[in-house]
Amino acid sequence: MVRSSSSKWPPRLLRMPMVRRLMVVLAVVAVLWSFTFVNISLVFGQAQPRDSSIVKAEIIQLSEEYIKALAKENGDIVDGPYAGRFTAFDLKKTIAVLLESMLARINRLEIFVNNVTNGSLFSDNSSLSSFSALAASVHQDTAARQGLEGKKGRILSAEDLLQGKSEKCELTDEDKTQFPECPQKIEWMRKMWKSDPCYAGYGVDGSDCSIIMYLSEVEEFCPRRVWSGSENRTMVDTRVTYASVTLELQPLLNILVDPNERQGYAWIRLRISRMWHRWVDAASSLVAKYHLNNRPKQKILVHLGLLSKQSGWKFAEMQFKGGPLGELVQWSDLISTLYILGHEITVTSEVEQLVEILNHVPAAKTPCQSRKELPVHLIYTDIMGLIQFKKRLKAGYAKFSILLNILTSTNMKNGRQKMVQCCLYPHQLISYWGRIVIKRFQLLEFFVSHSPDNSFMGFVVDRVLNDSDTLNNKSNIAVVYGKNDYMWEGKKAYLDVIHSRLEVHGTVYEDPQQKLKHVPDYVINHGILTGVDLHKLLQKAKIFVGLGFPYEGPAPLEAIANGAVFLNPKFDPPHSSKNNKFFKGKPTQREIVSQHPYAETFIGEPYVYTININNTKEVAAIVDRILSNNKFSSFLPYEYTEEGMLQRMNVFIENQNFCSFQRNQVRWPPRQSVEIVFGEPGKSCKDACWVKGRICAPSYFPELNTKEMLGNHTDCQSMTHSANIYYPAFDTKSRACTTQDEPLLFSCVGGMDTLQRLCPCRDYIPGQTALCTSCQR
């Protein structure tokens, strides 16, 4: 039986793919139309329509959650149309612009929907008024958007972004003034952005816009507003772990585990353990005086490069054999301070340990200066440790450099030598010590008298005397400050005068295989004493005798704290790199006028007598004067106590910021503590401030470095600029005002006979010279 063709038509038609698709589409449309009809019915049937503000709030909330999730997932992607690693433009910004457009459209539709639901649209007159209102809304929105674009000047619409337009990335004159390093960084990036793939990884494609975005968001050399608008905010993780004061000793000793058989931490552990009860008392006292809550807990790496085998300095081997202990004193006190303040510390002393840590740091050897992936917030090291960091990190050193705090007892000149291809100093201060570029205050000094350009970290003076101890049991003895034989050379006539009046004792290291050559026979030598035994000897002594070297050690302060009077040798002419081998090769112009300038300036008589030790008559007169008074009392400046150091370092950690490259960023110390001083001709800013009873505050030099500031204090006949440590200043001979051309060379020290320097000077807390009166919260 043959079926007719007409009976096959419908099934055959249904089997055609196109027809089946059409049927599916029609079915979907029918469902959607039904759903829409029902919704419209519900809308018209509701007594009160849903407020559009609720809809807007929901859109905003969902959009914020999405953008936050996107930012968290892509934390290393920089804002900007070239920044997305897998997108042609910045998705976060595009969403924000689209969201703004959506909200504007909702505002316009609100009027229309309200009019519809109220039935007003069906009236001719109301229809005209509603459309007029809608047109007015559109006009207002357009005007507002144009005004916003006119104000920001660089915000693009969603349509612009979708069409591939990019924002204008240009630096204004104000930008260049506020971020002086930005233009030269842009020039460098134009030529070198292909030198490492990490730049492309952050979205740099060679265009000025991508370069400026990178330099603002990642390295922070440029202002963000030049491309992202003044309302830009970078998302940060607001979860903060807070530090709390820690007083348990054993966990600290567990951190100080020697990496090898040399036992480099042995002396440090002994000092910390012996003094721990005083640290506990000091911390308790400080907590009672100040609020130490809500302090962010810092991850701190402490690297003692001087103890490493690679240093060749043999500090570990000589710590109990007469080797230098001043540096170990400083390190032990710093470690105690950081631990007690509640920060998370890691201590290393060998290059192998340092390399192990750096191996776990993503892209540690790349030049890109993003610090998100770094495992630490602060690094404390010394000159040798700095060299080891640079050698291992190479191009990646830049991102770590602003985290560095460098301990030095050699007073490396201001720490700011720009050793790239040449030296910027007029006297060619190029040396092994100076080949680094760091900011002021990143050098931590032993004494506040060194230079205000650097930070005074100091140390704690160890002592045996308690409040209940008396000083009436002094013996007729003098203890000589000099634990190595060479320090006594040429001092016999000086010591003979003292020996004629007092019994002379020494603590000189004596090699069993070599006899002492320069120590007089009448000296009672105790050899190298432990801390407790040394302080007991100082407690009995009436006079502590300086020989002129070592410079600025802790021992004179320890002697004064134990009731001994310090004889401080005077230098005429002053010792400096020009006439003393100790300072040769070190980039410093400092001149010291005595063995211990701090004791001379900040303590003085009757605890310190600064004398010419080559004048035996003067020596005899001073010794007789001390003995005739027969009054001996203990004195210790607050800044060299445990509590003083805890207070000072806590303020430094909370307030010092080396990561900002903006000229007029929020400065520390606070502005209200600073006064501008126009110095006398020939005086350094350090001396000009001291005459006014103040301390030079170098962080404020950029604010003084203008024609207007100089003109407020003198009549400038002409204006010049120079890269030298003496400026800004006024030349009394040429009547010219000169501004500083190199920000790295702002300095409190240095003076010329014809120059009057313009100086920022701050006040200070008596006994806590490193802090201003408003620095401690």
PDB file of N, CA, C and O in Angstrom, residues 154 167-187 190 208-209 211-213 215-216 221-227:
ATOM      1  N   ARG A 154      39.532  62.815  33.304  1.00  0.00           N
ATOM      2  CA  ARG A 154      40.143  61.606  32.750  1.00  0.00           C
ATOM      3  C   ARG A 154      39.229  60.380  32.851  1.00  0.00           C
ATOM      4  O   ARG A 154      39.653  59.280  32.567  1.00  0.00           O
ATOM      5  N   GLU A 167      42.454  55.920  28.764  1.00  0.00           N
ATOM      6  CA  GLU A 167      42.527  57.188  29.473  1.00  0.00           C
ATOM      7  C   GLU A 167      43.834  57.914  29.162  1.00  0.00           C
ATOM      8  O   GLU A 167      44.844  57.297  28.854  1.00  0.00           O
ATOM      9  N   LYS A 168      43.790  59.231  29.299  1.00  0.00           N
ATOM     10  CA  LYS A 168      44.997  60.018  29.121  1.00  0.00           C
ATOM     11  C   LYS A 168      45.835  59.944  30.386  1.00  0.00           C
ATOM     12  O   LYS A 168      45.344  60.195  31.472  1.00  0.00           O
ATOM     13  N   CYS A 169      47.080  59.587  30.242  1.00  0.00           N
ATOM     14  CA  CYS A 169      47.979  59.476  31.395  1.00  0.00           C
ATOM     15  C   CYS A 169      49.055  60.538  31.245  1.00  0.00           C
ATOM     16  O   CYS A 169      50.050  60.330  30.551  1.00  0.00           O
ATOM     17  N   GLU A 170      48.835  61.667  31.885  1.00  0.00           N
ATOM     18  CA  GLU A 170      49.768  62.773  31.781  1.00  0.00           C
ATOM     19  C   GLU A 170      50.098  63.302  33.163  1.00  0.00           C
ATOM     20  O   GLU A 170      49.248  63.317  34.052  1.00  0.00           O
ATOM     21  N   LEU A 171      51.319  63.740  33.323  1.00  0.00           N
ATOM     22  CA  LEU A 171      51.746  64.332  34.584  1.00  0.00           C
ATOM     23  C   LEU A 171      51.591  65.842  34.519  1.00  0.00           C
ATOM     24  O   LEU A 171      52.056  66.481  33.572  1.00  0.00           O
ATOM     25  N   THR A 172      50.956  66.390  35.525  1.00  0.00           N
ATOM     26  CA  THR A 172      50.872  67.836  35.626  1.00  0.00           C
ATOM     27  C   THR A 172      52.128  68.367  36.311  1.00  0.00           C
ATOM     28  O   THR A 172      52.922  67.597  36.872  1.00  0.00           O
ATOM     29  N   ASP A 173      52.301  69.678  36.265  1.00  0.00           N
ATOM     30  CA  ASP A 173      53.439  70.277  36.965  1.00  0.00           C
ATOM     31  C   ASP A 173      53.367  69.999  38.456  1.00  0.00           C
ATOM     32  O   ASP A 173      54.384  69.783  39.121  1.00  0.00           O
ATOM     33  N   GLU A 174      52.141  69.985  38.993  1.00  0.00           N
ATOM     34  CA  GLU A 174      51.971  69.685  40.419  1.00  0.00           C
ATOM     35  C   GLU A 174      52.382  68.247  40.717  1.00  0.00           C
ATOM     36  O   GLU A 174      53.013  67.966  41.741  1.00  0.00           O
ATOM     37  N   ASP A 175      52.029  67.321  39.822  1.00  0.00           N
ATOM     38  CA  ASP A 175      52.427  65.919  40.000  1.00  0.00           C
ATOM     39  C   ASP A 175      53.942  65.789  40.064  1.00  0.00           C
ATOM     40  O   ASP A 175      54.488  65.084  40.909  1.00  0.00           O
ATOM     41  N   LYS A 176      54.623  66.479  39.164  1.00  0.00           N
ATOM     42  CA  LYS A 176      56.080  66.398  39.111  1.00  0.00           C
ATOM     43  C   LYS A 176      56.717  67.001  40.349  1.00  0.00           C
ATOM     44  O   LYS A 176      57.776  66.543  40.804  1.00  0.00           O
ATOM     45  N   THR A 177      56.064  68.018  40.906  1.00  0.00           N
ATOM     46  CA  THR A 177      56.593  68.633  42.115  1.00  0.00           C
ATOM     47  C   THR A 177      56.400  67.731  43.317  1.00  0.00           C
ATOM     48  O   THR A 177      57.312  67.559  44.135  1.00  0.00           O
ATOM     49  N   GLN A 178      55.218  67.136  43.409  1.00  0.00           N
ATOM     50  CA  GLN A 178      54.916  66.293  44.563  1.00  0.00           C
ATOM     51  C   GLN A 178      55.630  64.950  44.511  1.00  0.00           C
ATOM     52  O   GLN A 178      55.958  64.374  45.542  1.00  0.00           O
ATOM     53  N   PHE A 179      55.887  64.450  43.307  1.00  0.00           N
ATOM     54  CA  PHE A 179      56.569  63.163  43.137  1.00  0.00           C
ATOM     55  C   PHE A 179      57.806  63.370  42.261  1.00  0.00           C
ATOM     56  O   PHE A 179      57.802  63.053  41.070  1.00  0.00           O
ATOM     57  N   PRO A 180      58.867  63.924  42.819  1.00  0.00           N
ATOM     58  CA  PRO A 180      60.025  64.331  42.010  1.00  0.00           C
ATOM     59  C   PRO A 180      60.730  63.183  41.310  1.00  0.00           C
ATOM     60  O   PRO A 180      61.410  63.394  40.314  1.00  0.00           O
ATOM     61  N   GLU A 181      60.593  61.968  41.814  1.00  0.00           N
ATOM     62  CA  GLU A 181      61.278  60.834  41.201  1.00  0.00           C
ATOM     63  C   GLU A 181      60.466  60.211  40.076  1.00  0.00           C
ATOM     64  O   GLU A 181      60.978  59.362  39.339  1.00  0.00           O
ATOM     65  N   CYS A 182      59.201  60.614  39.931  1.00  0.00           N
ATOM     66  CA  CYS A 182      58.332  59.995  38.941  1.00  0.00           C
ATOM     67  C   CYS A 182      58.805  60.190  37.498  1.00  0.00           C
ATOM     68  O   CYS A 182      58.897  59.225  36.743  1.00  0.00           O
ATOM     69  N   PRO A 183      59.128  61.416  37.051  1.00  0.00           N
ATOM     70  CA  PRO A 183      59.527  61.588  35.641  1.00  0.00           C
ATOM     71  C   PRO A 183      60.733  60.756  35.240  1.00  0.00           C
ATOM     72  O   PRO A 183      60.753  60.150  34.162  1.00  0.00           O
ATOM     73  N   GLN A 184      61.768  60.716  36.109  1.00  0.00           N
ATOM     74  CA  GLN A 184      62.957  59.947  35.734  1.00  0.00           C
ATOM     75  C   GLN A 184      62.672  58.448  35.747  1.00  0.00           C
ATOM     76  O   GLN A 184      63.266  57.688  34.968  1.00  0.00           O
ATOM     77  N   LYS A 185      61.752  58.008  36.602  1.00  0.00           N
ATOM     78  CA  LYS A 185      61.372  56.592  36.596  1.00  0.00           C
ATOM     79  C   LYS A 185      60.618  56.238  35.316  1.00  0.00           C
ATOM     80  O   LYS A 185      60.793  55.149  34.760  1.00  0.00           O
ATOM     81  N   ILE A 186      59.791  57.165  34.839  1.00  0.00           N
ATOM     82  CA  ILE A 186      59.076  56.931  33.581  1.00  0.00           C
ATOM     83  C   ILE A 186      60.064  56.810  32.425  1.00  0.00           C
ATOM     84  O   ILE A 186      59.951  55.907  31.581  1.00  0.00           O
ATOM     85  N   GLU A 187      61.050  57.702  32.386  1.00  0.00           N
ATOM     86  CA  GLU A 187      62.062  57.634  31.328  1.00  0.00           C
ATOM     87  C   GLU A 187      62.806  56.312  31.367  1.00  0.00           C
ATOM     88  O   GLU A 187      63.085  55.701  30.327  1.00  0.00           O
ATOM     89  N   ARG A 190      60.547  53.470  30.042  1.00  0.00           N
ATOM     90  CA  ARG A 190      60.362  53.480  28.596  1.00  0.00           C
ATOM     91  C   ARG A 190      61.443  52.692  27.880  1.00  0.00           C
ATOM     92  O   ARG A 190      61.193  52.027  26.873  1.00  0.00           O
ATOM     93  N   ASP A 208      52.958  54.841  27.675  1.00  0.00           N
ATOM     94  CA  ASP A 208      53.121  55.703  28.848  1.00  0.00           C
ATOM     95  C   ASP A 208      52.054  55.427  29.888  1.00  0.00           C
ATOM     96  O   ASP A 208      52.312  55.478  31.096  1.00  0.00           O
ATOM     97  N   CYS A 209      50.841  55.123  29.431  1.00  0.00           N
ATOM     98  CA  CYS A 209      49.751  54.888  30.371  1.00  0.00           C
ATOM     99  C   CYS A 209      50.035  53.653  31.227  1.00  0.00           C
ATOM    100  O   CYS A 209      49.887  53.687  32.448  1.00  0.00           O
ATOM    101  N   ILE A 211      52.903  52.349  31.867  1.00  0.00           N
ATOM    102  CA  ILE A 211      54.082  52.623  32.703  1.00  0.00           C
ATOM    103  C   ILE A 211      53.692  53.435  33.933  1.00  0.00           C
ATOM    104  O   ILE A 211      54.086  53.132  35.059  1.00  0.00           O
ATOM    105  N   ILE A 212      52.887  54.489  33.723  1.00  0.00           N
ATOM    106  CA  ILE A 212      52.488  55.328  34.847  1.00  0.00           C
ATOM    107  C   ILE A 212      51.604  54.546  35.807  1.00  0.00           C
ATOM    108  O   ILE A 212      51.722  54.683  37.028  1.00  0.00           O
ATOM    109  N   MET A 213      50.725  53.710  35.259  1.00  0.00           N
ATOM    110  CA  MET A 213      49.891  52.881  36.135  1.00  0.00           C
ATOM    111  C   MET A 213      50.744  51.969  36.992  1.00  0.00           C
ATOM    112  O   MET A 213      50.505  51.805  38.192  1.00  0.00           O
ATOM    113  N   LEU A 215      53.948  52.377  37.838  1.00  0.00           N
ATOM    114  CA  LEU A 215      54.763  53.151  38.784  1.00  0.00           C
ATOM    115  C   LEU A 215      53.932  53.753  39.905  1.00  0.00           C
ATOM    116  O   LEU A 215      54.467  54.084  40.963  1.00  0.00           O
ATOM    117  N   SER A 216      52.634  53.882  39.701  1.00  0.00           N
ATOM    118  CA  SER A 216      51.791  54.427  40.765  1.00  0.00           C
ATOM    119  C   SER A 216      51.222  53.318  41.647  1.00  0.00           C
ATOM    120  O   SER A 216      51.232  53.437  42.874  1.00  0.00           O
ATOM    121  N   PHE A 221      55.965  55.365  42.855  1.00  0.00           N
ATOM    122  CA  PHE A 221      56.799  56.519  42.524  1.00  0.00           C
ATOM    123  C   PHE A 221      55.974  57.650  41.914  1.00  0.00           C
ATOM    124  O   PHE A 221      56.442  58.787  41.861  1.00  0.00           O
ATOM    125  N   CYS A 222      54.782  57.345  41.420  1.00  0.00           N
ATOM    126  CA  CYS A 222      53.952  58.326  40.741  1.00  0.00           C
ATOM    127  C   CYS A 222      52.593  58.413  41.421  1.00  0.00           C
ATOM    128  O   CYS A 222      52.147  57.457  42.051  1.00  0.00           O
ATOM    129  N   PRO A 223      51.912  59.555  41.274  1.00  0.00           N
ATOM    130  CA  PRO A 223      50.586  59.701  41.895  1.00  0.00           C
ATOM    131  C   PRO A 223      49.541  58.891  41.157  1.00  0.00           C
ATOM    132  O   PRO A 223      49.541  58.812  39.931  1.00  0.00           O
ATOM    133  N   ARG A 224      48.616  58.319  41.881  1.00  0.00           N
ATOM    134  CA  ARG A 224      47.580  57.513  41.255  1.00  0.00           C
ATOM    135  C   ARG A 224      46.583  58.357  40.477  1.00  0.00           C
ATOM    136  O   ARG A 224      46.000  57.900  39.517  1.00  0.00           O
ATOM    137  N   ARG A 225      46.373  59.590  40.911  1.00  0.00           N
ATOM    138  CA  ARG A 225      45.318  60.377  40.306  1.00  0.00           C
ATOM    139  C   ARG A 225      45.598  60.753  38.861  1.00  0.00           C
ATOM    140  O   ARG A 225      44.689  61.166  38.151  1.00  0.00           O
ATOM    141  N   VAL A 226      46.819  60.622  38.392  1.00  0.00           N
ATOM    142  CA  VAL A 226      47.108  61.026  37.020  1.00  0.00           C
ATOM    143  C   VAL A 226      46.462  60.088  36.013  1.00  0.00           C
ATOM    144  O   VAL A 226      46.436  60.385  34.843  1.00  0.00           O
ATOM    145  N   TRP A 227      45.918  58.971  36.478  1.00  0.00           N
ATOM    146  CA  TRP A 227      45.278  58.092  35.511  1.00  0.00           C
ATOM    147  C   TRP A 227      43.975  57.510  35.999  1.00  0.00           C
ATOM    148  O   TRP A 227      43.123  57.118  35.221  1.00  0.00           O
TER     149      TRP A 227
END
